[in-house]
Amino acid sequence: MKVHEYQAKGFFAQYGLPVDRSILCHSVDEAVEAYRKLGLEKVVVKAQVHTGGRGKAGGVKLAASEDEVRRHAGNILGMNIKGFTVDRILIGEAVDIASEYYVSILVDRRTKSPILMLSREGGMEIEKVAKETPEKIIKIAIDPLVGLPVYKAREAAFALFDDMAQVKQAIPLFQNLYRLFVEKDASLAEINPLIVDKSGDLKAIDAKMTFDNNALFRHPDVAELNEPTEEEKKELYAKEKGFSYVNLGGNIGCMVNGAGLAMATMDMIKLYGGDPANFLDIGGSSNPQKIVEAMKLLLSDRHVKVVLINIFGGITRCDDVAKGLIEAFKELDTSMPIVIRLTGTNESEGRALLQGTKFTVGTTMADAGHKAVEIAAKL
Ligand code: GDP
Ligand code: MN
């Protein structure tokens, strides 16, 4: 789960990390008021969206007067950054940057532990640094049983700074960041850039945190910050209904009973040159209500052009499934083309029931797959 910069900075402040003073605003007027309240000449106006690269997109601007605050706030509010519309901005104290560094803690698959990742080349070009000069990124593995004791934090601080003035500040900073990372079950805690200002002090002027969804139940303070995207809302709805659903962005909606069969169905669609819209396991049941709910989920995805229903009748009998489908589609008013493949117990009875209906019936999984891909390609 992602949080906004201002929320991450809230956690940083709770853990004693140095952050700049800032005020969250939802309108231009609030931004001007915040500017007056801060009482500083220079401020920074920053878009708050669940994506990075705001600086490059024009979502971070310095302002040195009320007029400039008004202008930048007006431009940034409503701006679209990588598909996210800006509905909030942060007005923060503008700091005089002497140099920018990169600091993060994340879970590393290779070492199977948290690592502290550092670079002297922090700032907006960090992706380029990582790609072109990976030797400039330092990785320090943290043994979770040992944590980040002073000697290790000092080693890290010396990797980043030459001057004792900064080393001394960096040691508790790394330790506090690690404590925050562990105590809140984060999967990422990133400061980019961590800056040294003109008086030699360290400050986190950006903050990014993501949290482990599976641990949210023990962090109500984090969970309440959740702002699910439209896709995530659908996934939550599906979960409530007892389905497992993952949106994949293609145009062939899939309704399948069983996770393994669902995976195989998606592979098959890809093999035949199509694009699955989703993974959807509806479990073992022929209950028409369940089919209706699953179909509603698929139909709410505007990318879906055809639905492939792939059912293996084991304990669930195919004729029951066919009856369930016919029942369900009486309730559903849709012109969506539907391809069905039924196999297993009572499959011939099931297929017989579907004769003469508007459904396209596939004889085998491959046949149904080809038919779905063909229909999607024509539409
Ligand atoms: P991001 O592009 O989404 O990572 O947003 P950041 O918060 O990292 O801001 C982008 C860049 O804007 C930073 O790398 C800084 O160079 C610059 N910036 C941000 N805040 C300030 C500030 O207070 N003063 C100055 N001079 N530059 C800032
Ligand atoms: Mn940044």
Coordinates of C-alpha atoms and ligand atoms in Angstrom, one line a residue:
M1 CA 0.0 0.0 0.0
K2 CA 1.3 3.4 -1.0
V3 CA 1.0 6.6 1.0
H4 CA 1.5 10.2 0.0
E5 CA 4.7 12.2 0.7
Y6 CA 3.0 14.3 3.4
Q7 CA 1.8 11.1 5.2
A8 CA 5.3 9.5 4.9
K9 CA 6.7 12.7 6.4
G10 CA 4.3 12.4 9.2
F11 CA 5.8 9.0 10.1
F12 CA 9.3 10.4 9.6
A13 CA 8.6 13.1 12.1
Q14 CA 7.1 10.6 14.6
Y15 CA 10.4 8.7 14.4
G16 CA 12.6 11.8 14.9
L17 CA 13.8 12.1 11.3
P18 CA 14.5 15.7 10.1
V19 CA 11.8 16.9 7.7
D20 CA 11.0 20.3 6.4
R21 CA 8.0 22.2 7.7
S22 CA 5.0 21.9 5.4
I23 CA 1.3 22.3 5.2
L24 CA -1.2 20.2 3.2
C25 CA -3.6 22.2 1.0
H26 CA -6.6 21.3 -1.2
S27 CA -7.1 24.7 -3.0
V28 CA -5.2 27.8 -4.2
D29 CA -6.7 29.8 -1.3
E30 CA -5.5 27.3 1.2
A31 CA -2.0 27.4 -0.4
V32 CA -1.8 31.2 -0.1
E33 CA -3.0 30.9 3.5
A34 CA -0.3 28.3 4.2
Y35 CA 2.3 30.5 2.6
R36 CA 1.3 33.3 5.0
K37 CA 1.3 30.9 8.0
L38 CA 4.7 29.6 7.2
G39 CA 6.0 33.2 7.1
L40 CA 8.9 32.3 4.9
E41 CA 9.9 34.0 1.7
K42 CA 10.7 30.9 -0.3
V43 CA 8.5 27.9 -0.4
V44 CA 8.1 24.8 -2.5
V45 CA 4.8 23.8 -4.0
K46 CA 4.5 20.0 -4.4
A47 CA 1.9 17.7 -6.0
Q48 CA 0.8 14.9 -3.8
V49 CA 0.1 11.8 -5.9
H50 CA 0.8 8.1 -5.6
T51 CA 3.7 8.2 -8.1
G52 CA 7.3 9.4 -8.3
G53 CA 8.9 11.7 -10.9
R54 CA 6.7 14.6 -9.9
G55 CA 9.7 17.0 -10.3
K56 CA 10.2 16.1 -13.9
A57 CA 6.5 16.3 -14.6
G58 CA 6.3 19.9 -13.4
G59 CA 4.7 19.0 -10.1
V60 CA 7.4 20.5 -7.9
K61 CA 7.9 24.3 -8.1
L62 CA 9.7 26.9 -6.0
A63 CA 7.8 30.1 -5.2
A64 CA 9.1 33.3 -3.7
S65 CA 5.9 35.4 -3.4
E66 CA 2.2 35.1 -2.8
D67 CA 1.6 35.5 -6.6
E68 CA 4.0 32.7 -7.4
V69 CA 2.4 30.4 -4.8
R70 CA -1.0 31.2 -6.4
R71 CA 0.2 30.6 -9.9
H72 CA 2.0 27.3 -9.2
A73 CA -0.7 26.0 -6.9
G74 CA -3.3 26.8 -9.7
N75 CA -1.2 25.0 -12.2
I76 CA -0.4 21.9 -10.1
L77 CA -3.8 21.3 -8.7
G78 CA -5.8 19.3 -11.3
M79 CA -2.6 18.4 -13.1
N80 CA -2.3 14.8 -14.4
I81 CA 0.9 13.0 -13.4
K82 CA 1.2 9.5 -14.9
G83 CA -2.5 9.0 -14.8
F84 CA -3.0 10.5 -11.3
T85 CA -5.0 13.7 -10.9
V86 CA -3.5 16.1 -8.3
D87 CA -6.1 17.0 -5.7
R88 CA -3.7 18.0 -2.9
I89 CA -0.5 19.9 -2.7
L90 CA 2.1 20.5 -0.1
I91 CA 3.4 24.0 0.7
G92 CA 6.8 23.5 2.3
E93 CA 9.7 25.5 3.4
A94 CA 12.2 25.8 0.5
V95 CA 15.6 24.6 1.6
D96 CA 18.9 25.8 0.3
I97 CA 20.4 22.6 -1.1
A98 CA 24.1 22.1 -1.1
S99 CA 24.0 18.5 -2.2
E100 CA 21.5 15.7 -2.7
Y101 CA 21.8 12.0 -1.6
Y102 CA 19.7 8.9 -2.0
V103 CA 18.7 6.7 1.1
S104 CA 16.3 3.9 1.2
I105 CA 15.5 0.7 3.1
L106 CA 13.7 -2.1 1.3
V107 CA 13.3 -5.8 1.3
D108 CA 15.9 -7.4 -1.0
R109 CA 15.1 -10.8 -2.6
R110 CA 18.7 -11.7 -3.2
T111 CA 20.0 -11.3 0.4
K112 CA 16.5 -12.2 1.7
S113 CA 16.8 -9.4 4.2
P114 CA 16.2 -5.6 4.5
I115 CA 18.9 -3.6 2.8
L116 CA 20.0 0.0 3.3
M117 CA 20.6 1.4 -0.2
L118 CA 22.7 4.6 -0.5
S119 CA 24.0 6.9 -3.2
R120 CA 25.9 10.1 -3.3
E121 CA 24.1 10.8 -6.6
G122 CA 20.6 11.3 -5.2
G123 CA 17.9 13.4 -6.8
M124 CA 15.7 13.1 -9.8
E125 CA 18.2 11.1 -11.9
I126 CA 18.5 8.2 -9.5
E127 CA 17.0 5.7 -12.0
K128 CA 19.6 6.7 -14.6
V129 CA 22.4 6.4 -12.0
A130 CA 21.2 2.9 -11.1
K131 CA 21.1 1.8 -14.7
E132 CA 24.2 3.4 -16.1
T133 CA 26.5 3.5 -13.0
P134 CA 25.3 0.9 -10.6
E135 CA 28.6 1.0 -8.8
K136 CA 27.4 4.4 -7.4
I137 CA 24.7 2.6 -5.5
I138 CA 25.8 1.1 -2.2
K139 CA 23.8 -1.8 -0.7
I140 CA 24.2 -2.8 2.9
A141 CA 22.4 -5.9 4.0
I142 CA 20.7 -5.8 7.4
D143 CA 20.4 -9.0 9.4
P144 CA 16.9 -8.7 10.9
L145 CA 18.0 -10.5 14.1
V146 CA 20.8 -7.9 14.6
G147 CA 19.0 -4.8 13.3
L148 CA 21.1 -1.7 12.6
P149 CA 23.5 -1.2 15.5
V150 CA 25.6 1.9 15.8
Y151 CA 28.7 0.4 14.2
K152 CA 26.8 -0.6 11.1
A153 CA 24.9 2.7 10.9
R154 CA 28.4 4.4 11.2
E155 CA 29.8 2.3 8.3
A156 CA 26.8 3.3 6.2
A157 CA 27.2 7.0 7.2
F158 CA 30.8 6.9 6.1
A159 CA 29.9 5.4 2.8
L160 CA 27.7 8.5 2.1
F161 CA 29.6 11.4 3.8
D162 CA 33.2 12.5 4.2
D163 CA 32.5 15.1 6.8
M164 CA 32.0 14.1 10.5
A165 CA 29.3 16.9 10.8
Q166 CA 27.0 14.9 8.5
V167 CA 28.2 11.4 9.6
K168 CA 27.1 12.2 13.2
Q169 CA 23.6 13.2 12.0
A170 CA 23.3 10.3 9.5
I171 CA 23.9 7.6 12.2
P172 CA 20.7 8.2 14.2
L173 CA 18.9 9.0 11.0
F174 CA 19.6 5.6 9.5
Q175 CA 18.7 3.9 12.8
N176 CA 15.4 5.7 13.1
L177 CA 14.5 5.0 9.5
Y178 CA 15.2 1.3 10.1
R179 CA 13.1 1.4 13.3
L180 CA 10.2 3.0 11.4
F181 CA 10.6 0.5 8.6
V182 CA 10.4 -2.5 10.9
E183 CA 7.8 -1.2 13.4
K184 CA 5.3 -0.2 10.7
D185 CA 5.9 -3.3 8.5
A186 CA 7.0 -1.1 5.6
S187 CA 8.2 -2.6 2.3
L188 CA 10.0 0.6 1.4
A189 CA 11.1 3.7 3.2
E190 CA 12.9 6.0 0.8
I191 CA 14.4 9.5 1.1
N192 CA 15.3 11.0 -2.3
P193 CA 16.7 13.4 -1.9
L194 CA 18.2 13.5 1.6
I195 CA 19.9 16.9 1.4
V196 CA 22.7 18.7 3.1
D197 CA 21.7 22.3 3.4
K198 CA 23.9 25.4 3.4
S199 CA 24.6 25.1 7.1
G200 CA 25.6 21.5 6.8
D201 CA 22.4 19.9 8.2
L202 CA 20.7 16.9 6.8
K203 CA 17.0 17.0 5.9
A204 CA 14.6 14.7 4.2
I205 CA 12.9 16.9 1.6
D206 CA 11.1 14.0 -0.1
A207 CA 9.6 10.9 1.6
K208 CA 8.2 7.7 0.1
M209 CA 6.8 4.7 2.0
T210 CA 5.0 1.6 0.9
F211 CA 3.5 -0.9 3.4
D212 CA 3.0 -4.6 3.4
N213 CA -0.8 -5.1 2.8
N214 CA -0.8 -8.4 4.8
A215 CA 0.4 -6.5 7.9
L216 CA -2.1 -3.7 7.8
F217 CA -4.4 -5.4 10.3
R218 CA -1.9 -4.5 13.0
H219 CA -1.4 -0.9 11.9
P220 CA -4.7 1.0 12.0
D221 CA -2.8 4.3 11.7
V222 CA -1.4 3.1 8.3
A223 CA -4.5 1.3 7.1
E224 CA -6.6 4.4 7.5
L225 CA -4.5 6.2 4.9
N226 CA -5.4 3.6 2.2
E227 CA -6.7 5.2 -0.9
P228 CA -7.5 2.3 -3.2
T229 CA -7.4 2.9 -7.0
E230 CA -10.4 2.0 -9.1
E231 CA -8.7 -1.4 -9.9
E232 CA -8.0 -2.0 -6.2
K233 CA -11.6 -1.2 -5.3
K234 CA -12.7 -3.9 -7.7
E235 CA -10.3 -6.4 -6.3
L236 CA -11.6 -5.6 -2.8
Y237 CA -15.2 -6.0 -4.0
A238 CA -14.3 -9.4 -5.5
K239 CA -12.7 -10.5 -2.3
E240 CA -15.8 -9.6 -0.3
K241 CA -17.8 -11.8 -2.7
G242 CA -15.4 -14.7 -2.2
F243 CA -13.7 -14.5 -5.6
S244 CA -10.1 -13.9 -6.3
Y245 CA -9.7 -11.3 -9.0
V246 CA -6.8 -9.6 -10.5
N247 CA -7.1 -7.0 -13.3
L248 CA -4.6 -7.5 -16.1
G249 CA -5.6 -4.9 -18.6
G250 CA -6.4 -7.0 -21.7
N251 CA -9.8 -7.4 -23.5
I252 CA -10.8 -11.0 -22.9
G253 CA -12.6 -11.4 -19.6
C254 CA -12.1 -14.8 -18.0
M255 CA -14.4 -16.6 -15.6
V256 CA -13.0 -19.8 -14.4
N257 CA -13.5 -22.2 -11.5
G258 CA -10.2 -23.0 -9.9
A259 CA -6.9 -21.0 -9.7
G260 CA -4.8 -23.5 -11.7
L261 CA -7.4 -23.6 -14.5
A262 CA -7.6 -19.8 -14.4
M263 CA -3.8 -19.6 -14.9
A264 CA -3.9 -22.2 -17.7
T265 CA -6.7 -20.2 -19.4
M266 CA -4.7 -17.0 -19.3
D267 CA -1.7 -18.8 -20.7
M268 CA -3.8 -20.3 -23.5
I269 CA -5.2 -16.9 -24.5
K270 CA -1.7 -15.5 -24.7
L271 CA -0.6 -18.5 -26.7
Y272 CA -3.3 -17.9 -29.3
G273 CA -2.4 -14.2 -29.5
G274 CA -5.0 -12.7 -27.3
D275 CA -4.9 -10.6 -24.1
P276 CA -6.6 -11.7 -20.9
A277 CA -8.4 -8.9 -19.1
N278 CA -8.2 -10.6 -15.7
F279 CA -7.6 -13.5 -13.5
L280 CA -10.9 -14.6 -11.9
D281 CA -11.4 -17.7 -9.9
I282 CA -15.0 -18.0 -8.9
G283 CA -14.5 -21.2 -6.9
G284 CA -16.5 -24.4 -7.2
S285 CA -20.2 -23.5 -7.4
S286 CA -23.0 -23.3 -10.0
N287 CA -24.9 -20.7 -8.0
P288 CA -26.5 -18.3 -10.5
Q289 CA -26.1 -15.4 -8.0
K290 CA -22.4 -15.9 -7.9
I291 CA -22.2 -16.0 -11.7
V292 CA -24.2 -12.8 -11.9
E293 CA -21.8 -11.1 -9.5
A294 CA -18.8 -12.4 -11.3
M295 CA -20.2 -11.2 -14.6
K296 CA -21.0 -7.8 -13.2
L297 CA -17.3 -7.5 -12.2
L298 CA -16.2 -8.4 -15.7
L299 CA -18.7 -6.1 -17.4
S300 CA -17.6 -3.1 -15.3
D301 CA -14.2 -3.3 -17.0
R302 CA -14.6 -1.2 -20.1
H303 CA -11.7 -3.0 -21.8
V304 CA -13.5 -6.3 -21.9
K305 CA -14.9 -7.2 -25.4
V306 CA -15.6 -10.9 -24.9
V307 CA -16.0 -13.2 -21.9
L308 CA -14.6 -16.7 -21.9
I309 CA -16.2 -18.9 -19.3
N310 CA -14.0 -22.0 -18.7
I311 CA -15.5 -24.5 -16.3
F312 CA -14.3 -27.9 -15.2
G313 CA -17.1 -29.9 -13.6
G314 CA -15.7 -32.1 -10.9
I315 CA -17.9 -32.0 -7.8
T316 CA -19.9 -29.2 -9.5
R317 CA -21.9 -30.8 -12.3
C318 CA -21.8 -29.3 -15.8
D319 CA -25.6 -29.4 -16.2
D320 CA -25.9 -27.4 -13.0
V321 CA -23.4 -24.9 -14.2
A322 CA -25.3 -24.6 -17.5
K323 CA -28.6 -24.0 -15.7
G324 CA -26.9 -21.5 -13.4
L325 CA -25.5 -19.6 -16.5
I326 CA -28.9 -19.5 -18.2
E327 CA -30.5 -18.3 -15.0
A328 CA -27.8 -15.7 -14.4
F329 CA -28.0 -14.3 -18.0
K330 CA -31.8 -13.8 -17.6
E331 CA -30.9 -11.3 -14.9
L332 CA -28.0 -9.7 -16.8
D333 CA -28.8 -7.4 -19.6
T334 CA -25.8 -7.6 -21.8
S335 CA -24.9 -7.9 -25.4
M336 CA -21.4 -9.1 -24.6
P337 CA -20.3 -12.1 -26.6
I338 CA -19.9 -15.1 -24.3
V339 CA -17.8 -18.2 -25.1
I340 CA -18.3 -21.2 -22.9
R341 CA -16.3 -24.4 -22.4
L342 CA -17.7 -27.0 -20.1
T343 CA -16.0 -30.2 -19.3
G344 CA -16.3 -32.9 -16.7
T345 CA -19.2 -34.5 -14.9
N346 CA -22.4 -34.4 -17.1
E347 CA -20.8 -32.3 -19.8
S348 CA -23.0 -33.6 -22.6
E349 CA -26.1 -32.7 -20.6
G350 CA -24.6 -29.3 -19.9
R351 CA -23.8 -28.6 -23.5
A352 CA -27.2 -29.8 -24.6
L353 CA -28.8 -27.2 -22.3
L354 CA -26.7 -24.5 -23.9
Q355 CA -27.8 -25.4 -27.5
G356 CA -29.8 -22.7 -29.1
T357 CA -28.8 -20.1 -26.6
K358 CA -26.8 -17.0 -27.5
F359 CA -23.7 -18.5 -26.0
T360 CA -20.8 -19.7 -28.2
V361 CA -20.0 -23.2 -27.0
G362 CA -16.4 -24.5 -27.4
T363 CA -15.9 -28.2 -27.7
T364 CA -12.5 -28.2 -26.1
M365 CA -10.5 -25.7 -24.1
A366 CA -8.4 -25.0 -27.2
D367 CA -11.5 -24.5 -29.4
A368 CA -13.1 -22.1 -26.9
G369 CA -9.8 -20.2 -26.5
H370 CA -9.4 -19.8 -30.3
K371 CA -13.1 -18.6 -30.5
A372 CA -12.6 -16.0 -27.8
V373 CA -9.4 -14.7 -29.3
E374 CA -11.1 -14.5 -32.8
I375 CA -14.1 -12.6 -31.5
A376 CA -11.9 -10.2 -29.5
A377 CA -9.7 -9.5 -32.6
K378 CA -12.8 -8.7 -34.8
L379 CA -14.3 -6.2 -32.3
Ligands
GDP1 P1 10.0 13.7 -7.0 O1 10.4 14.3 -8.3 O2 8.6 13.2 -7.1 O3 10.9 12.7 -6.5 O4 9.9 15.0 -6.0 P2 11.0 15.6 -5.0 O5 10.3 15.9 -3.7 O6 12.1 14.7 -4.8 O7 11.4 16.9 -5.7 C1 12.1 16.9 -6.9 C2 13.3 17.9 -6.8 O8 12.9 19.2 -6.5 C3 14.3 17.5 -5.8 O9 15.2 16.5 -6.2 C4 15.0 18.8 -5.5 O10 16.0 19.0 -6.4 C5 13.9 19.8 -5.8 N1 13.3 20.4 -4.6 C6 12.4 19.8 -3.8 N2 12.2 20.6 -2.7 C7 13.1 21.6 -2.8 C8 13.4 22.7 -1.9 O11 12.8 22.9 -0.9 N3 14.4 23.6 -2.4 C9 15.0 23.4 -3.6 N4 15.9 24.2 -3.9 N5 14.7 22.3 -4.4 C10 13.8 21.5 -4.0
MN2 MN 12.0 12.5 -4.9

